[in-house]
Amino acid sequence: MEQKKRSLQAITARVLFIAAIMCIWEYVAKSGMMGRNSALIFPSLEAIGFAFIKNFTSGFAGASLWIYIGNSMKLLFEGLLIGIVLAFVLSGLSMMSSIFYDICNLVISVCDLLPGVALLPVVIIIFGVKPGVIVFLVVHAVLWPMARNVLDGFLAIPNIYIEAGMNMGLKGASLLFGVYLPAATSYIVSGLKVGWARAWRGLISAEMIFGVASCPGIGLFINQMRTNMNNAEMYATLIVIIIIGLLVQYGVLSTIEKCTVKKWGISK
Amino acid sequence: MIEKENCILEIRNMSKVFDADTETEKDVLKNVNLTVSKNEFLCVLGPSGCGKTTLLRCIAGFENYDGSVLINGAERRRPGIDRVMVFQDFNQLFPWKTVEKNIQYPLKINGIHNKEELNNRTREVLAKVKLSGHEKFYPYQLSGGMKQRVAIAKALALKPEIILMDEPFAALDAMTRNELQSELLRISTQEKCTFIFITHNIQEAIVLGTRIIVLAQHGKIIIDEENKITRPVTPASKGYGEMWERMHEALYQ
Ligand SMILES: Nc1ncnc2c1ncn2[C@@H]1O[C@H](COP(=O)(O)OP(=O)(O)O)[C@@H](O)[C@H]1O
Ligand SMILES: [Mg+2]
């Protein structure tokens, strides 16, 4: 009961806050107080609303925003998948050989600090302007934090789980899948969270810096809106980016958490 | 002493040194020899740090050691399901599996895939430890005593030759501990299984053991005797007091 009251309070506070922001926004937009460029900096809420719909119906250059979103998602998931698989391979191998572990640890520490966007020039020189570059950046964004977390997770596994596993006849790969992976789940999930957040940011930045004409994504779309001074559309696209971020955060990642660590009573 | 065919476990000249050739080198076990016969309930008493856990872990195959461990005459060096360990730590169950899955997983790994057989065994062993109806619980939903019951059930389901227990009840409150003792006693008389049970509680050893050994430093066996007291043993049983005194003296000499 107490908890219900608290969460109701939280929801009310948030709704009121958003409503207040929208009112202020609308007031500033309608009053024209920002001078000549007022309509550009603060398009009215109706304009943003219409732009939101227009983004999906007519879109830009004959393609609706759906197509751009689809392209971005395709590259994103390709990168996420490769990054996650590589992270497991690296951490799995690190558990088997201490030399590999030492090297892997160094590589992760160094690469983790390297912003993907800083790699862009080099990557473009090597690969050219291709969708592959964006996949590469997503892989870079997700691989290192994920590998770091999985590795930390493996190292933090209580010895007793491993011994219990060995006692029932697990060894090598079966021990990895039967004990190491499930026992490291809470670390894996937090690795996914960090990896996803970085990949999503990396993707949008890369697309904004250079759009790939053969596979135009959301970042390119928002950049086109900027160059064409379609500011209402620009804001509307920002909202879309936020919504997608929230959907993945709460729809996918929280669901994974609920079905694993929360259900098992081991969430950190 | 024990005829060959009745002997299930034989430990020959077992020695264990931790951190060999370093400053912290530690001789834990020195030349331990022990034979255990089938269906025996061997209780191992000893002061803290005398090497009880190490001895059990060597038998289980979790440690390297000098000497040999023979099960039914065949040497064993690595862990195997003929020797199943029940740890003292309540967290020995996999928290990501339900009680039922915790029991069935080792069976599946060892080639039992028939759903009916799996369910039958689970039901059977859970009944033995008085936890029927808890199949779908996750370990975090169980008390410490219940977790240890599941751990015992899990071991029984594998039908091992030997169940190795390292002070499994030491972290329980006195009441739960007594309960689990009498249940383990009942189970041990019904099962065709050998038990090696480590404890530093004399009462527990006398109540459960059909044979009791007392270890001193370096795993030296200073008492090795059959427990002839009529079961079920209570502190009022004939011979209990004398036995307790003997063990106590050996432990705290
Ligand atoms: N992994 C280890 N490394 C170094 N020393 C150990 C290790 N495990 C146990 N020991 C030492 O071996 C001795 C016996 O330990 P243990 O077998 O746990 O005793 P007990 O179970 O009888 O209390 C102790 O002095 C302990 O410090
Ligand atoms: Mg011990």
Tab-separated table of N, CA and C and ligand atoms in Angstrom, chain B residues 52-53 88 166-167, ligand 2:
chain	number	residue	atom	x	y	z
B	52	LYS	N	40.332	-31.543	7.933
B	52	LYS	CA	39.128	-32.333	7.611
B	52	LYS	C	38.592	-31.973	6.222
B	53	THR	N	38.428	-30.654	6.019
B	53	THR	CA	37.911	-30.214	4.722
B	53	THR	C	38.849	-30.614	3.600
B	88	GLN	N	29.098	-27.195	3.162
B	88	GLN	CA	28.539	-26.489	4.315
B	88	GLN	C	27.798	-25.232	3.865
B	166	ASP	N	30.540	-32.006	4.287
B	166	ASP	CA	31.480	-31.187	5.052
B	166	ASP	C	30.724	-30.245	5.979
B	167	GLU	N	30.534	-30.661	7.200
B	167	GLU	CA	29.800	-29.873	8.186
B	167	GLU	C	28.549	-29.221	7.602
C	2	MG	MG	36.481	-27.354	7.410
